[in-house]
Short mmCIF file of C-alpha atoms and ligand atoms in Angstrom, two decimals:
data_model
loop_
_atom_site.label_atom_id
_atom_site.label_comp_id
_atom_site.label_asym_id
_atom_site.label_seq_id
_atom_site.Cartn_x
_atom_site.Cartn_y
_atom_site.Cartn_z
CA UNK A 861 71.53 94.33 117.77
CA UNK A 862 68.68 92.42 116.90
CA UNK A 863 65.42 91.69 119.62
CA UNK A 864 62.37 89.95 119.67
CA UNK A 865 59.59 92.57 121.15
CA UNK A 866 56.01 93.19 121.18
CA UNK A 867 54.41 96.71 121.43
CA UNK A 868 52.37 95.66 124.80
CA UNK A 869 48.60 96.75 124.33
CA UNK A 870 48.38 95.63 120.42
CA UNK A 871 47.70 91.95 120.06
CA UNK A 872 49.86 89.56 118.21
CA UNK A 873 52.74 92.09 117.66
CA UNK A 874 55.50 90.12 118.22
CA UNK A 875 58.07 91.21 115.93
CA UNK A 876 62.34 91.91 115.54
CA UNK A 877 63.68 95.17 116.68
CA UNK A 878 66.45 96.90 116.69
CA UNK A 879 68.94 97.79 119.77
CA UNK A 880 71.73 99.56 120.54
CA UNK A 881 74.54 96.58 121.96
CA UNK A 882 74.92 97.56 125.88
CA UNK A 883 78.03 98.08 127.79
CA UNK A 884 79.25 97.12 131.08
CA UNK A 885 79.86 101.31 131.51
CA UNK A 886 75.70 101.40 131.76
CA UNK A 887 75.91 99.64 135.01
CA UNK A 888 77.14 102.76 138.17
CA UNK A 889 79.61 101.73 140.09
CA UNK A 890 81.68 99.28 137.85
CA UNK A 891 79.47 96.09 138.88
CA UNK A 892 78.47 95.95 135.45
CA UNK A 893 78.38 92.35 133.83
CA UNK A 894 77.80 91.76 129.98
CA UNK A 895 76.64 88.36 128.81
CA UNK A 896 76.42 87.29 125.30
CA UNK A 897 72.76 85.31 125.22
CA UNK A 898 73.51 81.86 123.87
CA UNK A 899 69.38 80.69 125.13
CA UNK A 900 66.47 82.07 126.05
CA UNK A 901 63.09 79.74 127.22
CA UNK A 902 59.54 81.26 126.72
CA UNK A 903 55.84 80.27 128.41
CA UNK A 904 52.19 81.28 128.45
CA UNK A 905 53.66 84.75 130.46
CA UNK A 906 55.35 85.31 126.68
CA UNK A 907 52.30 84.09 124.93
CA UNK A 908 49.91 86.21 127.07
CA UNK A 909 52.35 89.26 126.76
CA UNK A 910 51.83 88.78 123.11
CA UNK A 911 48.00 88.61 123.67
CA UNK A 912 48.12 91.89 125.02
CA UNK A 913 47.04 90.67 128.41
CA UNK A 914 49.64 92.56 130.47
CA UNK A 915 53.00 93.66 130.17
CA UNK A 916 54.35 97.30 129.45
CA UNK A 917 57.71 98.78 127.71
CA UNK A 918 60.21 100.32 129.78
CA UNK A 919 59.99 103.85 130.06
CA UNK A 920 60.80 105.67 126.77
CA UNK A 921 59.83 102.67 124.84
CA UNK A 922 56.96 101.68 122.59
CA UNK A 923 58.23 98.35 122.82
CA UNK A 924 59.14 95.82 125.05
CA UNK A 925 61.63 92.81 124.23
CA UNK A 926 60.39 89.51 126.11
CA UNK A 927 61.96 86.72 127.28
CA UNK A 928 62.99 86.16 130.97
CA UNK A 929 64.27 82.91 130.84
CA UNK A 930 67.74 83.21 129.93
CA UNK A 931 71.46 81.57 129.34
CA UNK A 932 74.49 82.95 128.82
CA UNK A 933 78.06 83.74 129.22
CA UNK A 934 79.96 86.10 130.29
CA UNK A 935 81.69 88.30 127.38
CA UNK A 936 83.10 91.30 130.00
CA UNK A 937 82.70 92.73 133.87
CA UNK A 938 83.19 95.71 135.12
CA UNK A 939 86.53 96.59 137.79
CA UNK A 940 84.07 95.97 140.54
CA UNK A 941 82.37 93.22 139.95
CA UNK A 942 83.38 90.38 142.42
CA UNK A 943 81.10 87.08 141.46
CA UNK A 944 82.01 86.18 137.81
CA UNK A 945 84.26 86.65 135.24
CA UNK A 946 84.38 86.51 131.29
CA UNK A 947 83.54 83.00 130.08
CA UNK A 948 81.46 81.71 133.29
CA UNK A 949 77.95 80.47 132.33
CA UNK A 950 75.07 82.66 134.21
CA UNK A 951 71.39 83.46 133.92
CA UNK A 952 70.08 86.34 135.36
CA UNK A 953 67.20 86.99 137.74
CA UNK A 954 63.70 88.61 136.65
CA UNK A 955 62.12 91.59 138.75
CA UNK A 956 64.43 94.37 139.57
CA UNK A 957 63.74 96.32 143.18
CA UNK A 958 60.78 98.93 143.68
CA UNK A 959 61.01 101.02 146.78
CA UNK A 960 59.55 99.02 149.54
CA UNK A 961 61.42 97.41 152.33
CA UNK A 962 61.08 94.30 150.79
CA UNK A 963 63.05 95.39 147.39
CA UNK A 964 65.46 97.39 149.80
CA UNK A 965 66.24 94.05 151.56
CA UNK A 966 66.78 92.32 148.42
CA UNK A 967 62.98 90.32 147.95
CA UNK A 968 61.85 92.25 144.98
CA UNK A 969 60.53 88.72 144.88
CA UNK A 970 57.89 89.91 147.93
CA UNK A 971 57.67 93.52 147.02
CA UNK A 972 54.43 95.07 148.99
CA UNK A 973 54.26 97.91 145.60
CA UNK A 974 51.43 96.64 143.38
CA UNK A 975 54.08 97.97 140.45
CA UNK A 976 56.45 95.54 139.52
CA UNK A 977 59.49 95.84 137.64
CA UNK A 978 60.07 92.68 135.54
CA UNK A 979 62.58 91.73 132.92
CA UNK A 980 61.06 91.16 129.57
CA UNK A 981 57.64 90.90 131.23
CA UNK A 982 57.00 94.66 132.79
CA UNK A 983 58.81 97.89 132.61
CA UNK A 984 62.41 96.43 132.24
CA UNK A 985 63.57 94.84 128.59
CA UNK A 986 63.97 91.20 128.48
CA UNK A 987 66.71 88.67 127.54
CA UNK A 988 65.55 87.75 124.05
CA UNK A 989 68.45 89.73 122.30
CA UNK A 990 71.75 88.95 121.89
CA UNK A 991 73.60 90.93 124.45
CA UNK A 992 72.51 92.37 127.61
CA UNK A 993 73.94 94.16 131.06
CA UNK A 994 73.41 93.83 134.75
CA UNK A 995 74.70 94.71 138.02
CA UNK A 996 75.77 91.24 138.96
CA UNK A 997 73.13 91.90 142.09
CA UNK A 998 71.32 89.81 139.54
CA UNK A 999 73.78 87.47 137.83
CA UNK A 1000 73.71 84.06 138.59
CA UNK A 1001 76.36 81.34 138.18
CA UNK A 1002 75.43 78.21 136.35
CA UNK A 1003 77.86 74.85 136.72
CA UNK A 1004 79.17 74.03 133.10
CA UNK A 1005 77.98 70.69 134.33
CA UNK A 1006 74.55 71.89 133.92
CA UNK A 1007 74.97 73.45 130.64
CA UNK A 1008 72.45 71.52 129.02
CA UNK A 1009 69.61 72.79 131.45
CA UNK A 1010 70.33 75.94 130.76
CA UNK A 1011 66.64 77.75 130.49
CA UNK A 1012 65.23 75.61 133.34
CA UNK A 1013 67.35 77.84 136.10
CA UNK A 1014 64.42 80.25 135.88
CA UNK A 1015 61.33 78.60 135.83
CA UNK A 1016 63.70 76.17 138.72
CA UNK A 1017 63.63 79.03 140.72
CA UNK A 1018 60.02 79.80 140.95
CA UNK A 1019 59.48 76.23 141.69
CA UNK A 1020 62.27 76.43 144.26
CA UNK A 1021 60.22 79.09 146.11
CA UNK A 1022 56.80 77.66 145.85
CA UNK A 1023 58.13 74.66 148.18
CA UNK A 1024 60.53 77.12 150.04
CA UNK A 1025 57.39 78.83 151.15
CA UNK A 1026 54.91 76.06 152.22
CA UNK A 1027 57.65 74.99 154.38
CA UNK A 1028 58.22 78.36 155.66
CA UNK A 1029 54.73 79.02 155.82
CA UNK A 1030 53.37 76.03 157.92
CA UNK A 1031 56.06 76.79 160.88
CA UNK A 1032 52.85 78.33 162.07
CA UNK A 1033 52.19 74.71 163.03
CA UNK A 1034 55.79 74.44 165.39
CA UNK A 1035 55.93 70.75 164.12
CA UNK A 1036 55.17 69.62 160.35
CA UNK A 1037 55.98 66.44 158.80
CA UNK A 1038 54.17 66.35 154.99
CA UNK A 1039 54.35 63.06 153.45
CA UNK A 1040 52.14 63.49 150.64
CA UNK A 1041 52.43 65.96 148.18
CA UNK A 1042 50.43 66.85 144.86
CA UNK A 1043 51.38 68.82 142.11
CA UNK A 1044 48.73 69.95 139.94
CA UNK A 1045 49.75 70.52 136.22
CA UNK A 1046 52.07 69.16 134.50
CA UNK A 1047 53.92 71.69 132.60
CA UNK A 1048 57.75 72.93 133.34
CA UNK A 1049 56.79 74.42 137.06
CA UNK A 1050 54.68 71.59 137.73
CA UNK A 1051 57.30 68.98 136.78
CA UNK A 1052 60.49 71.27 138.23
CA UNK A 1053 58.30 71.36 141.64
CA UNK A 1054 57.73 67.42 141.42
CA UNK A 1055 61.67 67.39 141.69
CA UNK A 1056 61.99 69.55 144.49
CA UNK A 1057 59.41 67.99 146.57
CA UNK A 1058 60.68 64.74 145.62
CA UNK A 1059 64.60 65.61 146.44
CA UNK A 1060 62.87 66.21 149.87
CA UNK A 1061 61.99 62.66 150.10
CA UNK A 1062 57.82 62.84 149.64
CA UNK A 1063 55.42 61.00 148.21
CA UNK A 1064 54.74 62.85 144.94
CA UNK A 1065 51.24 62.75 142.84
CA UNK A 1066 51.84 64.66 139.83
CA UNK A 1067 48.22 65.49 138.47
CA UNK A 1068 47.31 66.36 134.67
CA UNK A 1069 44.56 66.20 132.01
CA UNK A 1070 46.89 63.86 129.65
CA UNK A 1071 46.02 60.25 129.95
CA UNK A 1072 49.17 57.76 129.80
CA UNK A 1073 51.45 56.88 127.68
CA UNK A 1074 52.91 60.94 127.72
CA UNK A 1075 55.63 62.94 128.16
CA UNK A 1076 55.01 64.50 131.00
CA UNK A 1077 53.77 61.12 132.60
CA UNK A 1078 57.30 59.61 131.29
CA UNK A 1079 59.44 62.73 133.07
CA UNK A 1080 57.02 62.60 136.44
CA UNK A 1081 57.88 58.70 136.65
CA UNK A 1082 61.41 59.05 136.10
CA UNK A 1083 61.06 61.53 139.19
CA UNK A 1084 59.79 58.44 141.22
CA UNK A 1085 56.41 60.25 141.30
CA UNK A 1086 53.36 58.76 140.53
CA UNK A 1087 51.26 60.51 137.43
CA UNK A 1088 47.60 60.38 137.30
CA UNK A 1089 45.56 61.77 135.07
CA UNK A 1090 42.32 63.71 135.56
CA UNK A 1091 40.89 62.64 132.34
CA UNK A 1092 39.92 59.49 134.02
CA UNK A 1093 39.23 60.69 137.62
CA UNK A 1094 37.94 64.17 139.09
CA UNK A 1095 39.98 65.30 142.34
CA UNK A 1096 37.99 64.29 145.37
CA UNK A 1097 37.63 60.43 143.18
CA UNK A 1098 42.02 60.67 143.54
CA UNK A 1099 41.77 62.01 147.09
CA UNK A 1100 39.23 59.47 148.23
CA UNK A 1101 41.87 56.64 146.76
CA UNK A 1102 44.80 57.64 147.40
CA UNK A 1103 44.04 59.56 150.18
CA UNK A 1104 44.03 63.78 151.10
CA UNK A 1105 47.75 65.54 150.22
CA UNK A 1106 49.34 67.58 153.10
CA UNK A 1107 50.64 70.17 150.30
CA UNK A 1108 49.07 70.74 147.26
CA UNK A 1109 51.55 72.77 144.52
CA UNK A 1110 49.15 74.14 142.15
CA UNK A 1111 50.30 75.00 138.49
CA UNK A 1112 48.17 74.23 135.75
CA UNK A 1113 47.03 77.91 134.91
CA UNK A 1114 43.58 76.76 135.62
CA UNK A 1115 41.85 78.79 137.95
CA UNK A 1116 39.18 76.17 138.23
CA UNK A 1117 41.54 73.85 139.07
CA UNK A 1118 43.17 76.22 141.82
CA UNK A 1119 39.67 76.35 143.50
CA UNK A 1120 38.62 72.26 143.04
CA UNK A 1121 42.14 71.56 144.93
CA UNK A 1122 40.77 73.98 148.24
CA UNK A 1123 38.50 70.72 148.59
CA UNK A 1124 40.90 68.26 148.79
CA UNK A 1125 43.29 69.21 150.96
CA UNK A 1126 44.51 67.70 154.30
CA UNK A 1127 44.17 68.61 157.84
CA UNK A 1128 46.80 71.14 158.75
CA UNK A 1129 47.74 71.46 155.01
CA UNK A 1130 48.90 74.01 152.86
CA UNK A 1131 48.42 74.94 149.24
CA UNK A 1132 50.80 76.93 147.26
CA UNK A 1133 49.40 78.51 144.03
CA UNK A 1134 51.87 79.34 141.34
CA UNK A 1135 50.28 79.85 138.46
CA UNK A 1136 49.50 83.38 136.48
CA UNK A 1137 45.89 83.06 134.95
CA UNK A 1138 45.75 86.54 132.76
CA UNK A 1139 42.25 86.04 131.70
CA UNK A 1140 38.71 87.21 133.16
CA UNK A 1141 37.31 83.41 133.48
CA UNK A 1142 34.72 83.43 137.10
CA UNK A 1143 34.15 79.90 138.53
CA UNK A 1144 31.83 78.60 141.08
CA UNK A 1145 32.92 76.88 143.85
CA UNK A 1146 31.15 75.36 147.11
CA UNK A 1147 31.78 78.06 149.13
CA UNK A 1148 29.61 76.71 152.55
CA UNK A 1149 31.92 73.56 152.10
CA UNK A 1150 35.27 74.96 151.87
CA UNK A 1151 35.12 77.62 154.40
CA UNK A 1152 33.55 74.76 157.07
CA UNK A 1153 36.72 72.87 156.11
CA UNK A 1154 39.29 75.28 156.06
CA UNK A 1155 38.29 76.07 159.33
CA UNK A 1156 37.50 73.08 160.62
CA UNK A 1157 41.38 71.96 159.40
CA UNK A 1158 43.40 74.99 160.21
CA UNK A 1159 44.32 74.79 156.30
CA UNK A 1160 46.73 77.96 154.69
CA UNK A 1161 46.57 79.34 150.95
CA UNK A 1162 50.16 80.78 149.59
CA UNK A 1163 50.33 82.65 146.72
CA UNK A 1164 54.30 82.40 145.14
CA UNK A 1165 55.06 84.76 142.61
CA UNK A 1166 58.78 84.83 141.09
CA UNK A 1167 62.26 84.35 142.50
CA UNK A 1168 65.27 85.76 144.35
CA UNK A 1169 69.11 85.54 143.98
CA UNK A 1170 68.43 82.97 146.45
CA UNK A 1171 65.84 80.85 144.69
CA UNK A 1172 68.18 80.44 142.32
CA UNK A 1173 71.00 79.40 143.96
CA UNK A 1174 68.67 76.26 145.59
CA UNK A 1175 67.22 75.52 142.43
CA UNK A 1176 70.29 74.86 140.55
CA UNK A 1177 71.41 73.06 143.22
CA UNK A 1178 68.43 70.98 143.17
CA UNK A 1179 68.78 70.54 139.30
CA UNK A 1180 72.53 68.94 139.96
CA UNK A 1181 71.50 67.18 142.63
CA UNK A 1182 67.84 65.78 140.78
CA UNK A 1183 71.42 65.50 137.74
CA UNK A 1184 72.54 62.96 139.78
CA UNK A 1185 69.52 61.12 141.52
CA UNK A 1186 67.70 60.95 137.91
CA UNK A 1187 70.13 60.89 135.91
CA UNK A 1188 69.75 62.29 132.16
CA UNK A 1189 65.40 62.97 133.11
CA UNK A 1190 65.32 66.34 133.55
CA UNK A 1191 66.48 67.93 130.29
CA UNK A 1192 63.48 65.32 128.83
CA UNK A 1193 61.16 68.76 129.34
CA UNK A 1194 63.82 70.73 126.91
CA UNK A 1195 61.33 69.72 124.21
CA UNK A 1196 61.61 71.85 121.21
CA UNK A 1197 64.35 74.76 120.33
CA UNK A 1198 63.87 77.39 118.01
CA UNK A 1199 66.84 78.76 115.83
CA UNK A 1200 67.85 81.97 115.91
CA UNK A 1201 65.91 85.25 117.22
CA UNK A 1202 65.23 85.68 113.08
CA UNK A 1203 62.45 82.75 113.64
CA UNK A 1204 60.19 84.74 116.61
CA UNK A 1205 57.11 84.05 114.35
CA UNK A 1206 58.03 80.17 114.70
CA UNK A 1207 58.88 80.63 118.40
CA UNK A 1208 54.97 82.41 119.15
CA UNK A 1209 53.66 79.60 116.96
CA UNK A 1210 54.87 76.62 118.57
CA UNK A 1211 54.28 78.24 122.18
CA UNK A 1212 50.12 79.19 120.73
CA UNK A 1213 50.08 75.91 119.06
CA UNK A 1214 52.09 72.75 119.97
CA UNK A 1215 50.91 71.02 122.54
CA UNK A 1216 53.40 68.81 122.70
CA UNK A 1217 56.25 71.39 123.37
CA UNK A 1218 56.86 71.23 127.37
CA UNK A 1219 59.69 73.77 126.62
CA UNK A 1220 59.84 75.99 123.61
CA UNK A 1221 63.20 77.83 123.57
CA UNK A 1222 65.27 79.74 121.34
CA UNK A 1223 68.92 79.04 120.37
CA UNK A 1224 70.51 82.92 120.09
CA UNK A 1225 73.93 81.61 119.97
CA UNK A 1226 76.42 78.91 119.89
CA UNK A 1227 77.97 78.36 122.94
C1 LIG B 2301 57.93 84.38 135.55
C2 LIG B 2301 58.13 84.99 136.91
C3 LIG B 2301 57.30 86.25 137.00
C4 LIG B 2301 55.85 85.92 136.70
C5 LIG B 2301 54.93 87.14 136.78
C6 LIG B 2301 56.47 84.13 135.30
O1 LIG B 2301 56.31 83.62 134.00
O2 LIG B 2301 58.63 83.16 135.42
O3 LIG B 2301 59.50 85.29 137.11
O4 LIG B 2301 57.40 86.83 138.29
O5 LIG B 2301 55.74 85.34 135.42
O6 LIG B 2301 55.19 88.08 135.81
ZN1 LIG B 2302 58.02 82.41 133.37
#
């Protein structure tokens, strides 16, 4: 069975290898689900795993197959498994449980391990292959009414939790009512988020370096956000127009960016940063300033990393109900498919290169 892998620690070694098919017998307990992969989505985690910034094989590996944005459908399920059956469309979650109390409760998602176990990104082998087994802990249903989102159910979920936690977060002030949100970045988490927050009925500024007429400025409009870009304006010039955001959803991979937004932010407010920046960049920030006003405004920093079962679950339903509220929008960010896992070298060059991909994905399979 053919992969797409890199051997994690040598740069730019994205290449096709070989594995043996799995069966639902691998899975204990008979709550083993296979799923022929019919799509996989990759991003700068991919890239960067191909950069040799992080990522490791699974033990007894020298490689590691990447991709943890998948689609698929069920081919066969063990005699236990309750959830799904053969021919349901499903995508799968990412991190697999550690040991803490946190994977033992099911929130891999929050483990309190530094050590991570990670489908195609660390320790565990990824979706981009053309079969693989899980317990269906980890399977997730898809509507065939959102068959054409397919990839997004991932990066949905990630977005799903960044807003799940501000508002879980900021019960610490018994009473909050956020009107105005931003979302920094523009790319898939920064447009799925501007859905979420927008499903929830705020006022959405979707912030990126683009200037108009775009893509992404064409997708966060038909969200009924408004786009702005910071080409034109710097952050404190948007705040001081449009006035100070009560959540900021940071995820433009920037870590300048992550910093400049701590000095915009409302009273009472709360900033969720989502993105993973895997390089050694140091900025400077106004340090005297931003501790006086994070004080001063009782302000909260969340960091969100990945997504649980349950993540899942409300970001599909968010992507049938955003389906149905924006009708025919969303799948604008499924920019640019690749064919087959035979065309990986395409696949790293259009996510290195094409700035104009929002979404590069592969097609494994018909389906
Ligand atoms: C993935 C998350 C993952 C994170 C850190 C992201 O690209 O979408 O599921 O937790 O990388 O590895
Ligand atoms: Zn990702």
């Amino acid at each position: 069975m053919k992969a797409i892998a890199v051997r994690p620690g040598t740069p730019d070694s994205v290449h096709l290898a070989d594995l043996a098919k799995p069966s639902v017998a691998d899975v204990p307990n008979g709550t083993g689900v296979l799923v022929r992969v019919l799509k996989v989505g990759v991003d700068a985690t991919d890239r960067e795993i191909n950069d040799a910034l992080y990522g490791n094989a699974p033990p007894g590996y020298d490689f590691l197959v990447i991709g943890h944005e998948c689609f698929g459908i069920v081919e066969e399920v063990g005699p236990n498994v309750k959830k799904v059956k053969a021919g349901d469309y499903v995508t799968c979650t990412v991190r697999r449980p550690g040991s803490s109390i946190y994977d033992q409760i099911g929130r891999s998602d929050i483990t309190s391990e530094e050590q991570y176990y990670e489908r195609g990104i660390n320790l565990r082998h990824g979706y981009l292959t053309e079969y693989f087994v899980d317990d269906e802990e980890f399977v997730v249903r898809m509507p065939v009414g959102l068959k054409h989102l397919h990839v997004l159910a991932e990066p949905m979920s990630c977005a799903a939790k960044a807003v799940e936690q501000a508002f879980l977060a900021q019960r610490r002030l018994q009473v909050w009512q956020p009107k105005r949100a931003w979302v920094t970045g523009a790319g898939q988490i920064g447009l799925l988020s501007t859905l979420v927050l927008r499903l929830r009925g705020l006022e959405v500024f979707t912030l990126a370096r683009g200037r108009k007429p775009n893509l992404k400025a064409e997708i966060a409009e038909g969200l009924g956000a408004t786009y702005i870009s910071t080409g034109d304006q710097t952050l404190p010039e948007i705040a001081a127009k449009y006035g100070k955001p009560d959540l900021i959803i940071e995820a433009t991979g920037n870590s300048a960016i992550a910093f400049e937004a701590m000095q915009v932010l409302g009273h009472n407010g709360c900033i969720v940063w989502t993105s993973i920046t895997g390089g050694q960049r140091k900025v400077e920030v106004p340090g005297d300033h931003i501790n006086l006003n994070w004080v001063l405004g009782n302000k909260l920093l969340v960091g969100s990393v990945n997504a649980n079962f349950r993540h899942f679950e409300s970001g599909i339903a968010d992507l049938a109900l955003g389906e149905v509220t924006y009708p025919g929008v969303i799948q604008k960010i499924l920019t640019t498919p690749v064919k087959g896992l035979d065309n990986y070298k395409e696949m790293m060059r259009l996510l290195v290169e094409d700035r104009d991909a929002l979404k590069v994905y592969v097609e494994v399979a018909e389906g």
